[in-house]
Amino acid sequence: MLASMLFCRIETYAQQQPAEKPQAKPVAQEQQGEAKAPRLPEDKPLGAAGPTKNRQKPRPEDADFMIIRDRWRVGIPEDPRFKEGDIKNPYRQNVLKGDYPVIGNSTFLNITLASESDFNVRRVPVPQDVSSQLPGSYEFFGRGRQESFNQNFVFSFDLFHGDTSYKPVDWRFKVTGIANLNLLKVRELGIVNIDVREGRSRLDGFNALEEMFFEYRLGDTTRLFPFLRGKGSRKGRSPFYDFTSIRLGVQPFTSDFRGFIFSDSNLGARLFGSFESNRWQYNLAYFEMLEKETNSGLNTVNFRDIGFRNQKVYIANIYRQDTFKLGYTTQFSLHYSDDRPTVEYDQNGFIVRPAKVGTVTPHRVRSGYFGWAGDGHFGRTNITHAFYQVIGRDSFNPIAKRGTRINAQMAAGEFSVDYDWLRYRIGAFYVGRFKSHRRYGARIRCDTRQSEFCRRQIQLLEFAEHPPDTDRGCAG
C-alpha cells in the first residue's frame, strides 16, 4: 500500500492505522464532530538508519493520510523475513553503505574497506649477470624461479546525491586510497635492484590515491544536445533518464570491452552519457598520464609528490545496444596518444624510458587507433571481438635508426557456448603489419599487460657504462 502511494504524490504518505492496534499511536485526539486524525506506526526502520534529519513535525493532510517528509524512517512491522541491521555488519542495512541517507533524503555515503592479496610463483628466463649467483656456469639463462607477494588494503569513500534506482546520480565525490605492501624473492642478483649488493629479495611499500574525482550530471542529453532528442521527449526532457555527465580527477576508465588499448585509473576529464532510451552510450575522455610507482604499480599520487609521464591520451567511443539482434552490443572507438621524449629511471635503478633496444635515444611517438569491437550473444553462442587499425609517426625508431611511420593491425575474437555450469570457449589473437619495412619501417604490438613477458623483460645485453634496464610496459 505504501509503495503504491509513492507514485500518486510527490511526498511519501503513511496510511492511517486502526486505533485498536497496539503499534499505532494517535497524533491528535479525535474531536467531536471532526474526522479521525491520522495515526503513525511506532515500528522503527530495519537497519542503522541514524537519527532523522527532518525536524519538522508531521501535519495532518486529511482524515486518511499524513505527509511523512523523511520516508527512510517509516516504520516496518516485525517479520521473520526481515532482519534488523547493524552498523558493524556489512551484510545488513546501515547508513555507512548507502542504504539510508546521511544528509536530508537524497545524499548517501558508501564506505568500502577491502583487502586484496596476490601470491605468485613463476619461472621465467632471466639473464646471467656479470655478478651472477653462480658465476662460471655454462647455462645461458640464470635460475628463473621467482616468488612475489602483493598486498593491497583499499579504502573507498563515496558520497553521492540522488536516487540511483532509476536514474544516474546528480553529483558524486569519490576517493579511493590504497596502502600497498609487496615482497619479491628471486634466485639471481641484479634483478630486484641494479645494485647487486641489495641481494635477492626486496620488501617495499607505497600509499597512493587510485581514485579522486568529482562527477556532476549536466542534465538530460535531449536538452543539452537537441539533435539527439529521441522519441517521447517533451521540451527536451527525457522520460527515459537519458543523461550527460562530466567527471574530473583521477578516475578509472576502460575504452573497450576487454581493455585492449586503454584500461587504467589516471588523471583526466571525461564527458559521458546516453541517448535514445539508453540505447546509445558515448564517452569523450582526455588523460594526462601519471607515472606509476615502480614496485606497486600504483599511481604516484599521494600527499608528498605527484609525477607526470609527459604523455597525453585522447579517447572517443560510442556503444549501441541490440545491434543486428537483441543481446549484441557494438562499439566504435578512436584513440590518440602523444608520447613525448623523456628519460626515466625507476626506484630500483633500471632505465624505463627509452627502452634499451637498438640505439637508445629519447623519441616521440604519436599514434592513432581506430577500432571496432562487439560483445553479446547470438542465440546460445556468446561472442566477443575487436579489430584495430593503428597509424602514426615515430620520430626516431631505435632499430631503423630514423623516423618511421606506424601502420599495423590487431584482431581478437572469442566464441563460447554454455552448457549448464560449464562454458566452452575458443579464442584467437592476431597482430599484423605491412611487409615493406623500407617504406614504413616500424610495426607495433598491442597492449597485452596480462602477458608474463610484460612482468619481466629478458635482458640479453649488459654494458659497463650503462646500467641494465627493464621496460615497464609492452612494446608500442
Short mmCIF file of C-alpha atoms in Angstrom, two decimals:
data_model
loop_
_atom_site.label_atom_id
_atom_site.label_comp_id
_atom_site.label_asym_id
_atom_site.label_seq_id
_atom_site.Cartn_x
_atom_site.Cartn_y
_atom_site.Cartn_z
CA MET A 1 0.00 0.00 0.00
CA LEU A 2 2.81 2.37 0.92
CA ALA A 3 4.71 1.62 -2.29
CA SER A 4 1.68 2.31 -4.45
CA MET A 5 1.10 5.69 -2.84
CA LEU A 6 4.62 6.88 -3.77
CA PHE A 7 3.50 7.16 -7.39
CA CYS A 8 0.40 9.18 -6.51
CA ARG A 9 2.05 12.06 -4.67
CA ILE A 10 5.42 13.74 -4.69
CA GLU A 11 5.91 13.26 -0.97
CA THR A 12 5.64 9.98 0.92
CA TYR A 13 2.49 9.10 2.82
CA ALA A 14 1.75 6.72 5.65
CA GLN A 15 -1.70 5.19 5.78
CA GLN A 16 -3.84 5.57 8.84
CA GLN A 17 -3.66 2.63 11.23
CA PRO A 18 -6.68 1.33 13.18
CA ALA A 19 -6.93 2.74 16.66
CA GLU A 20 -7.19 -0.66 18.29
CA LYS A 21 -3.74 -1.86 17.09
CA PRO A 22 -1.07 -1.57 19.80
CA GLN A 23 1.62 -0.29 17.43
CA ALA A 24 -0.40 2.75 16.40
CA LYS A 25 -0.13 5.97 18.34
CA PRO A 26 -2.63 8.82 17.82
CA VAL A 27 -1.11 12.11 16.74
CA ALA A 28 -4.04 14.21 17.87
CA GLN A 29 -7.12 13.43 19.92
CA GLU A 30 -10.30 13.00 17.96
CA GLN A 31 -12.56 15.98 18.41
CA GLN A 32 -16.30 15.75 18.42
CA GLY A 33 -17.80 16.39 15.01
CA GLU A 34 -14.43 16.09 13.20
CA ALA A 35 -12.80 13.29 11.22
CA LYS A 36 -10.32 11.00 12.89
CA ALA A 37 -6.73 12.21 12.98
CA PRO A 38 -4.16 10.07 11.16
CA ARG A 39 -2.00 7.64 13.10
CA LEU A 40 1.64 6.77 12.54
CA PRO A 41 3.36 3.42 13.13
CA GLU A 42 5.70 3.10 16.07
CA ASP A 43 7.92 0.48 14.42
CA LYS A 44 11.49 1.58 13.88
CA PRO A 45 13.13 1.08 10.48
CA LEU A 46 15.20 -2.02 9.98
CA GLY A 47 18.87 -1.11 9.93
CA ALA A 48 21.18 1.51 11.38
CA ALA A 49 19.40 4.45 9.83
CA GLY A 50 20.71 7.05 12.25
CA PRO A 51 18.68 9.96 13.63
CA THR A 52 16.17 11.67 11.38
CA LYS A 53 17.37 14.81 9.59
CA ASN A 54 13.88 16.28 9.32
CA ARG A 55 12.97 18.39 12.38
CA GLN A 56 9.52 19.41 11.14
CA LYS A 57 6.58 17.86 12.90
CA PRO A 58 4.16 15.95 10.69
CA ARG A 59 0.94 17.80 9.98
CA PRO A 60 -2.46 16.28 9.16
CA GLU A 61 -3.23 16.34 5.45
CA ASP A 62 -6.73 14.86 5.64
CA ALA A 63 -8.58 12.21 7.58
CA ASP A 64 -6.84 9.33 5.82
CA PHE A 65 -3.24 10.34 5.11
CA MET A 66 -0.41 12.32 6.64
CA ILE A 67 2.75 13.62 4.98
CA ILE A 68 5.95 11.95 6.16
CA ARG A 69 8.83 14.00 4.82
CA ASP A 70 11.51 11.55 5.97
CA ARG A 71 10.43 8.43 4.10
CA TRP A 72 13.57 6.50 5.05
CA ARG A 73 12.41 6.15 8.65
CA VAL A 74 8.87 4.97 8.08
CA GLY A 75 8.29 2.06 10.42
CA ILE A 76 8.33 -1.54 9.22
CA PRO A 77 6.48 -4.19 11.25
CA GLU A 78 8.41 -7.08 12.69
CA ASP A 79 8.59 -10.06 10.38
CA PRO A 80 10.77 -13.21 10.37
CA ARG A 81 11.81 -12.41 6.81
CA PHE A 82 13.38 -9.09 7.80
CA LYS A 83 16.45 -8.75 9.99
CA GLU A 84 17.47 -5.69 11.93
CA GLY A 85 20.55 -4.01 10.59
CA ASP A 86 23.83 -3.40 12.33
CA ILE A 87 26.27 -0.61 11.56
CA LYS A 88 29.14 -3.09 12.07
CA ASN A 89 27.67 -5.77 9.80
CA PRO A 90 28.19 -5.03 6.08
CA TYR A 91 25.61 -7.68 5.12
CA ARG A 92 22.80 -5.79 6.87
CA GLN A 93 21.32 -2.41 6.11
CA ASN A 94 23.12 0.57 7.63
CA VAL A 95 23.86 4.17 6.91
CA LEU A 96 27.56 3.61 6.07
CA LYS A 97 26.95 1.64 2.89
CA GLY A 98 24.33 3.77 1.19
CA ASP A 99 21.14 2.14 2.48
CA TYR A 100 20.00 5.31 4.27
CA PRO A 101 20.83 8.97 3.56
CA VAL A 102 23.33 10.83 5.71
CA ILE A 103 22.15 14.32 4.70
CA GLY A 104 18.49 15.02 4.01
CA ASN A 105 16.65 12.42 1.95
CA SER A 106 18.88 12.18 -1.13
CA THR A 107 22.56 12.30 -0.07
CA PHE A 108 24.18 8.95 0.65
CA LEU A 109 27.56 7.71 1.84
CA ASN A 110 29.15 4.41 0.87
CA ILE A 111 32.33 3.41 2.70
CA THR A 112 34.19 0.34 1.43
CA LEU A 113 37.09 -1.49 3.06
CA ALA A 114 38.75 -4.29 1.11
CA SER A 115 41.85 -6.46 1.26
CA GLU A 116 43.45 -7.83 -1.91
CA SER A 117 46.21 -10.43 -1.68
CA ASP A 118 48.15 -11.93 -4.58
CA PHE A 119 50.81 -14.63 -4.28
CA ASN A 120 52.65 -15.61 -7.45
CA VAL A 121 55.26 -18.31 -8.06
CA ARG A 122 56.73 -18.36 -11.57
CA ARG A 123 59.76 -19.46 -13.56
CA VAL A 124 60.84 -17.10 -16.35
CA PRO A 125 64.08 -16.71 -18.34
CA VAL A 126 66.50 -14.30 -16.64
CA PRO A 127 69.98 -13.27 -17.80
CA GLN A 128 73.28 -14.31 -16.24
CA ASP A 129 74.73 -11.09 -14.92
CA VAL A 130 78.44 -10.45 -14.56
CA SER A 131 77.76 -10.69 -10.83
CA SER A 132 75.55 -13.76 -11.04
CA GLN A 133 74.89 -16.01 -8.08
CA LEU A 134 76.74 -18.92 -9.75
CA PRO A 135 79.47 -17.33 -11.92
CA GLY A 136 81.17 -19.57 -14.44
CA SER A 137 78.17 -21.82 -15.05
CA TYR A 138 77.54 -22.94 -18.62
CA GLU A 139 73.83 -22.19 -18.65
CA PHE A 140 72.78 -19.37 -20.94
CA PHE A 141 69.96 -18.25 -18.65
CA GLY A 142 70.14 -17.92 -14.90
CA ARG A 143 67.84 -19.53 -12.37
CA GLY A 144 64.43 -18.11 -13.13
CA ARG A 145 62.30 -19.10 -10.15
CA GLN A 146 60.62 -16.09 -8.55
CA GLU A 147 58.14 -15.65 -5.71
CA SER A 148 56.17 -12.46 -5.25
CA PHE A 149 53.54 -11.36 -2.75
CA ASN A 150 51.44 -8.24 -3.21
CA GLN A 151 49.03 -6.94 -0.56
CA ASN A 152 46.62 -4.02 -1.06
CA PHE A 153 44.47 -2.50 1.66
CA VAL A 154 41.76 -0.47 -0.10
CA PHE A 155 39.69 2.30 1.46
CA SER A 156 36.91 3.93 -0.57
CA PHE A 157 34.79 6.96 0.38
CA ASP A 158 31.84 7.57 -1.97
CA LEU A 159 29.48 10.48 -1.28
CA PHE A 160 26.69 10.93 -3.84
CA HIS A 161 23.35 12.68 -4.25
CA GLY A 162 20.26 11.30 -5.96
CA ASP A 163 18.02 8.27 -6.07
CA THR A 164 20.03 5.82 -8.16
CA SER A 165 17.28 3.21 -8.50
CA TYR A 166 16.00 4.68 -11.77
CA LYS A 167 18.47 7.37 -12.83
CA PRO A 168 22.16 8.34 -12.53
CA VAL A 169 23.47 10.33 -9.59
CA ASP A 170 23.13 14.11 -9.59
CA TRP A 171 26.66 14.52 -8.25
CA ARG A 172 29.33 12.32 -6.70
CA PHE A 173 32.63 12.77 -4.88
CA LYS A 174 34.74 9.65 -4.54
CA VAL A 175 38.15 8.97 -3.02
CA THR A 176 39.89 5.59 -3.06
CA GLY A 177 43.20 5.12 -1.29
CA ILE A 178 45.42 2.04 -1.36
CA ALA A 179 48.14 1.03 1.08
CA ASN A 180 50.45 -1.44 -0.66
CA LEU A 181 52.97 -3.93 0.69
CA ASN A 182 54.99 -6.08 -1.73
CA LEU A 183 57.69 -8.72 -1.39
CA LEU A 184 59.88 -10.24 -4.13
CA LYS A 185 62.34 -13.14 -3.88
CA VAL A 186 64.49 -14.31 -6.79
CA ARG A 187 67.48 -16.63 -7.36
CA GLU A 188 69.81 -14.26 -9.22
CA LEU A 189 71.47 -10.96 -8.39
CA GLY A 190 70.79 -7.74 -10.27
CA ILE A 191 67.05 -8.34 -10.58
CA VAL A 192 65.49 -6.71 -7.53
CA ASN A 193 67.88 -3.75 -7.89
CA ILE A 194 70.61 -2.54 -10.21
CA ASP A 195 72.95 -2.67 -7.22
CA VAL A 196 73.86 -6.33 -6.69
CA ARG A 197 74.60 -5.56 -3.03
CA GLU A 198 70.83 -5.33 -2.47
CA GLY A 199 70.71 -9.13 -2.66
CA ARG A 200 67.95 -11.36 -3.98
CA SER A 201 64.90 -10.13 -2.04
CA ARG A 202 63.06 -6.85 -1.75
CA LEU A 203 60.38 -5.64 0.67
CA ASP A 204 58.69 -2.36 -0.20
CA GLY A 205 55.51 -0.39 0.47
CA PHE A 206 53.65 2.56 -1.01
CA ASN A 207 50.49 4.61 -0.35
CA ALA A 208 48.55 6.13 -3.24
CA LEU A 209 45.23 7.62 -4.31
CA GLU A 210 43.87 5.48 -7.14
CA GLU A 211 40.61 7.41 -7.36
CA MET A 212 39.84 11.01 -6.53
CA PHE A 213 37.21 12.58 -8.76
CA PHE A 214 34.07 14.70 -8.80
CA GLU A 215 31.14 13.83 -11.05
CA TYR A 216 28.24 16.11 -11.94
CA ARG A 217 25.16 15.46 -14.05
CA LEU A 218 24.85 18.32 -16.53
CA GLY A 219 21.28 17.44 -17.43
CA ASP A 220 19.18 15.46 -19.85
CA THR A 221 21.00 14.71 -23.08
CA THR A 222 17.93 15.71 -25.05
CA ARG A 223 18.11 19.23 -23.60
CA LEU A 224 21.88 19.71 -23.91
CA PHE A 225 22.06 18.32 -27.43
CA PRO A 226 18.69 18.88 -29.16
CA PHE A 227 19.81 16.94 -32.25
CA LEU A 228 19.88 13.79 -30.07
CA ARG A 229 16.27 14.11 -28.94
CA GLY A 230 14.62 10.72 -29.10
CA LYS A 231 11.06 9.56 -29.23
CA GLY A 232 8.94 10.67 -26.29
CA SER A 233 10.99 13.71 -25.22
CA ARG A 234 8.97 16.73 -24.16
CA LYS A 235 10.56 20.17 -24.28
CA GLY A 236 13.94 18.49 -24.21
CA ARG A 237 13.26 16.38 -21.13
CA SER A 238 13.89 12.67 -21.49
CA PRO A 239 11.30 10.33 -19.93
CA PHE A 240 13.90 7.55 -20.07
CA TYR A 241 16.53 9.37 -17.96
CA ASP A 242 18.95 9.89 -20.86
CA PHE A 243 21.70 11.93 -19.24
CA THR A 244 25.01 13.68 -19.81
CA SER A 245 27.57 13.92 -17.01
CA ILE A 246 31.12 15.13 -16.55
CA ARG A 247 33.81 13.62 -14.34
CA LEU A 248 37.07 15.34 -13.34
CA GLY A 249 40.05 13.88 -11.47
CA VAL A 250 41.84 10.56 -11.06
CA GLN A 251 39.32 8.05 -12.37
CA PRO A 252 39.18 4.50 -13.80
CA PHE A 253 38.33 4.04 -17.46
CA THR A 254 38.28 1.13 -19.91
CA SER A 255 37.95 2.09 -23.56
CA ASP A 256 36.50 -1.19 -24.89
CA PHE A 257 35.01 -4.45 -23.66
CA ARG A 258 38.34 -6.14 -22.91
CA GLY A 259 40.62 -3.13 -22.44
CA PHE A 260 42.93 -3.93 -25.35
CA ILE A 261 44.07 -0.35 -25.88
CA PHE A 262 43.37 1.55 -22.65
CA SER A 263 42.38 0.28 -19.22
CA ASP A 264 43.74 2.34 -16.36
CA SER A 265 42.97 4.67 -13.48
CA ASN A 266 44.55 8.02 -14.30
CA LEU A 267 44.19 11.79 -14.16
CA GLY A 268 41.76 13.14 -16.71
CA ALA A 269 38.43 14.64 -17.72
CA ARG A 270 35.53 12.64 -19.11
CA LEU A 271 32.21 13.61 -20.68
CA PHE A 272 29.79 10.71 -20.94
CA GLY A 273 26.11 9.96 -21.26
CA SER A 274 23.33 8.20 -23.14
CA PHE A 275 20.51 8.95 -25.56
CA GLU A 276 17.58 7.30 -27.35
CA SER A 277 16.30 5.45 -24.29
CA ASN A 278 19.82 4.44 -23.22
CA ARG A 279 20.35 2.50 -26.44
CA TRP A 280 23.38 4.64 -27.27
CA GLN A 281 26.17 5.44 -24.80
CA TYR A 282 29.16 7.66 -25.52
CA ASN A 283 32.44 8.77 -23.90
CA LEU A 284 34.82 11.65 -24.60
CA ALA A 285 37.93 11.45 -22.42
CA TYR A 286 41.28 13.18 -22.01
CA PHE A 287 44.08 11.88 -19.76
CA GLU A 288 47.31 13.46 -18.59
CA MET A 289 49.16 10.26 -17.79
CA LEU A 290 50.76 9.82 -14.38
CA GLU A 291 53.91 7.89 -13.58
CA LYS A 292 53.46 4.50 -11.94
CA GLU A 293 55.30 3.62 -8.75
CA THR A 294 57.94 1.02 -9.53
CA ASN A 295 57.17 -1.92 -7.27
CA SER A 296 53.46 -1.49 -6.52
CA GLY A 297 52.29 -0.31 -9.95
CA LEU A 298 50.09 2.38 -8.34
CA ASN A 299 49.78 6.00 -9.42
CA THR A 300 52.35 8.38 -8.00
CA VAL A 301 49.61 10.46 -6.41
CA ASN A 302 49.94 10.85 -2.67
CA PHE A 303 50.30 13.60 -0.11
CA ARG A 304 54.02 14.02 -0.81
CA ASP A 305 54.58 14.10 -4.55
CA ILE A 306 52.95 13.69 -7.94
CA GLY A 307 54.69 12.65 -11.14
CA PHE A 308 53.58 13.15 -14.74
CA ARG A 309 54.66 10.85 -17.56
CA ASN A 310 54.61 13.57 -20.25
CA GLN A 311 52.07 11.59 -22.28
CA LYS A 312 48.60 12.73 -23.35
CA VAL A 313 45.79 10.38 -24.38
CA TYR A 314 42.53 11.32 -26.13
CA ILE A 315 39.66 8.80 -26.40
CA ALA A 316 36.23 8.87 -28.03
CA ASN A 317 33.91 5.88 -28.25
CA ILE A 318 30.25 5.08 -28.78
CA TYR A 319 28.20 1.99 -27.94
CA ARG A 320 24.94 0.79 -29.47
CA GLN A 321 22.91 -1.90 -27.76
CA ASP A 322 20.85 -4.51 -29.62
CA THR A 323 22.66 -4.04 -32.93
CA PHE A 324 21.70 -6.54 -35.65
CA LYS A 325 19.98 -8.63 -33.00
CA LEU A 326 18.79 -8.36 -29.40
CA GLY A 327 21.61 -9.08 -26.96
CA TYR A 328 24.53 -7.86 -29.09
CA THR A 329 26.30 -4.54 -28.43
CA THR A 330 28.70 -2.97 -30.90
CA GLN A 331 31.26 -0.23 -30.30
CA PHE A 332 33.38 2.14 -32.37
CA SER A 333 36.34 3.96 -30.84
CA LEU A 334 39.12 6.39 -31.63
CA HIS A 335 42.31 6.70 -29.55
CA TYR A 336 45.15 9.17 -29.95
CA SER A 337 48.37 9.03 -27.92
CA ASP A 338 51.08 11.69 -27.84
CA ASP A 339 54.06 10.16 -26.01
CA ARG A 340 56.79 12.79 -25.80
CA PRO A 341 60.51 12.01 -25.38
CA THR A 342 61.60 11.54 -21.77
CA VAL A 343 64.30 9.77 -19.80
CA GLU A 344 63.11 7.89 -16.73
CA TYR A 345 64.81 5.56 -14.23
CA ASP A 346 62.75 3.63 -11.72
CA GLN A 347 63.39 3.38 -7.99
CA ASN A 348 65.44 0.22 -8.45
CA GLY A 349 67.92 1.94 -10.75
CA PHE A 350 66.73 0.43 -14.04
CA ILE A 351 66.00 2.62 -17.02
CA VAL A 352 62.35 2.74 -18.05
CA ARG A 353 62.41 5.19 -20.96
CA PRO A 354 63.72 4.97 -23.58
CA ALA A 355 63.75 1.17 -23.84
CA LYS A 356 67.17 -0.38 -24.36
CA VAL A 357 66.60 -1.65 -27.88
CA GLY A 358 68.91 -0.72 -30.74
CA THR A 359 70.02 2.89 -30.46
CA VAL A 360 68.88 4.13 -27.07
CA THR A 361 67.64 7.66 -27.79
CA PRO A 362 64.60 9.54 -26.46
CA HIS A 363 61.96 9.79 -29.17
CA ARG A 364 58.39 10.94 -29.65
CA VAL A 365 55.62 8.54 -30.66
CA ARG A 366 52.29 9.83 -31.97
CA SER A 367 49.77 7.14 -32.82
CA GLY A 368 46.07 6.81 -33.56
CA TYR A 369 43.92 3.71 -33.02
CA PHE A 370 40.71 3.18 -35.00
CA GLY A 371 38.68 0.31 -33.58
CA TRP A 372 35.52 -1.74 -33.92
CA ALA A 373 34.50 -4.13 -31.14
CA GLY A 374 31.45 -6.11 -30.12
CA ASP A 375 30.15 -8.16 -27.24
CA GLY A 376 26.98 -10.19 -26.80
CA HIS A 377 25.31 -13.35 -27.95
CA PHE A 378 23.52 -14.77 -30.97
CA GLY A 379 21.26 -17.44 -29.63
CA ARG A 380 23.34 -19.65 -27.33
CA THR A 381 26.65 -18.56 -28.85
CA ASN A 382 28.50 -15.84 -26.92
CA ILE A 383 30.85 -13.66 -28.93
CA THR A 384 33.47 -11.01 -28.14
CA HIS A 385 35.62 -9.48 -30.86
CA ALA A 386 37.80 -6.46 -31.62
CA PHE A 387 39.72 -5.05 -34.57
CA TYR A 388 42.10 -2.06 -34.51
CA GLN A 389 43.95 -0.22 -37.25
CA VAL A 390 46.90 1.82 -35.99
CA ILE A 391 48.69 4.63 -37.81
CA GLY A 392 51.19 7.13 -36.53
CA ARG A 393 54.71 8.50 -36.51
CA ASP A 394 57.83 7.62 -34.52
CA SER A 395 60.37 10.45 -34.51
CA PHE A 396 63.30 8.03 -34.11
CA ASN A 397 62.88 4.29 -34.29
CA PRO A 398 65.69 2.63 -32.27
CA ILE A 399 66.05 -0.25 -34.75
CA ALA A 400 65.62 1.62 -38.04
CA LYS A 401 67.70 4.50 -36.58
CA ARG A 402 65.50 7.11 -38.25
CA GLY A 403 61.99 8.47 -38.18
CA THR A 404 59.38 5.95 -39.25
CA ARG A 405 55.67 5.69 -39.93
CA ILE A 406 53.50 3.27 -37.96
CA ASN A 407 50.95 1.12 -39.75
CA ALA A 408 49.69 -2.09 -38.17
CA GLN A 409 46.58 -4.04 -37.25
CA MET A 410 45.28 -6.09 -34.37
CA ALA A 411 42.37 -8.52 -34.24
CA ALA A 412 40.98 -10.67 -31.44
CA GLY A 413 37.92 -12.85 -31.04
CA GLU A 414 36.37 -15.31 -28.62
CA PHE A 415 33.41 -17.66 -29.04
CA SER A 416 31.82 -19.62 -26.22
CA VAL A 417 28.81 -21.83 -25.52
CA ASP A 418 27.31 -22.52 -22.09
CA TYR A 419 26.19 -26.00 -21.06
CA ASP A 420 24.74 -25.99 -17.58
CA TRP A 421 27.53 -24.62 -15.36
CA LEU A 422 30.28 -25.23 -17.94
CA ARG A 423 31.45 -22.74 -20.57
CA TYR A 424 33.37 -24.00 -23.59
CA ARG A 425 35.24 -21.25 -25.35
CA ILE A 426 37.83 -20.73 -28.05
CA GLY A 427 39.72 -17.55 -28.87
CA ALA A 428 42.25 -16.18 -31.33
CA PHE A 429 44.59 -13.20 -31.35
CA TYR A 430 46.33 -11.71 -34.38
CA VAL A 431 48.84 -8.90 -34.91
CA GLY A 432 49.61 -7.86 -38.48
CA ARG A 433 51.93 -5.42 -40.22
CA PHE A 434 52.84 -4.25 -43.68
CA LYS A 435 55.58 -6.25 -45.37
CA SER A 436 57.56 -3.27 -46.62
CA HIS A 437 59.97 -2.37 -43.81
CA ARG A 438 61.80 0.05 -46.08
CA ARG A 439 58.71 2.10 -46.65
CA TYR A 440 57.05 2.03 -43.27
CA GLY A 441 59.99 0.97 -41.15
CA ALA A 442 58.11 0.02 -37.99
CA ARG A 443 55.33 -2.06 -36.55
CA ILE A 444 53.62 -2.01 -33.20
CA ARG A 445 52.23 -4.51 -30.76
CA CYS A 446 49.03 -4.14 -28.78
CA ASP A 447 48.95 -3.62 -25.03
CA THR A 448 48.87 -7.14 -23.54
CA ARG A 449 49.75 -6.34 -19.95
CA GLN A 450 48.44 -9.68 -18.74
CA SER A 451 51.27 -11.42 -20.59
CA GLU A 452 54.02 -12.89 -18.45
CA PHE A 453 56.65 -11.25 -20.67
CA CYS A 454 55.41 -7.83 -19.56
CA ARG A 455 56.14 -8.70 -15.94
CA ARG A 456 59.82 -9.20 -16.54
CA GLN A 457 61.85 -8.35 -19.63
CA ILE A 458 64.63 -10.69 -20.72
CA GLN A 459 67.93 -8.81 -20.63
CA LEU A 460 70.44 -10.25 -23.05
CA LEU A 461 72.98 -7.43 -23.21
CA GLU A 462 74.75 -5.54 -20.46
CA PHE A 463 77.02 -2.53 -20.84
CA ALA A 464 79.56 -1.41 -18.31
CA GLU A 465 78.93 2.27 -18.95
CA HIS A 466 75.14 1.95 -18.78
CA PRO A 467 73.03 0.15 -16.18
CA PRO A 468 70.75 -2.69 -17.28
CA ASP A 469 67.12 -1.79 -17.72
CA THR A 470 63.61 -3.07 -17.93
CA ASP A 471 60.76 -1.59 -19.90
CA ARG A 472 57.80 -1.38 -17.57
CA GLY A 473 55.32 -1.62 -20.45
CA CYS A 474 54.90 -3.67 -23.59
CA ALA A 475 56.33 -2.61 -26.91
CA GLY A 476 54.48 0.20 -28.56
#
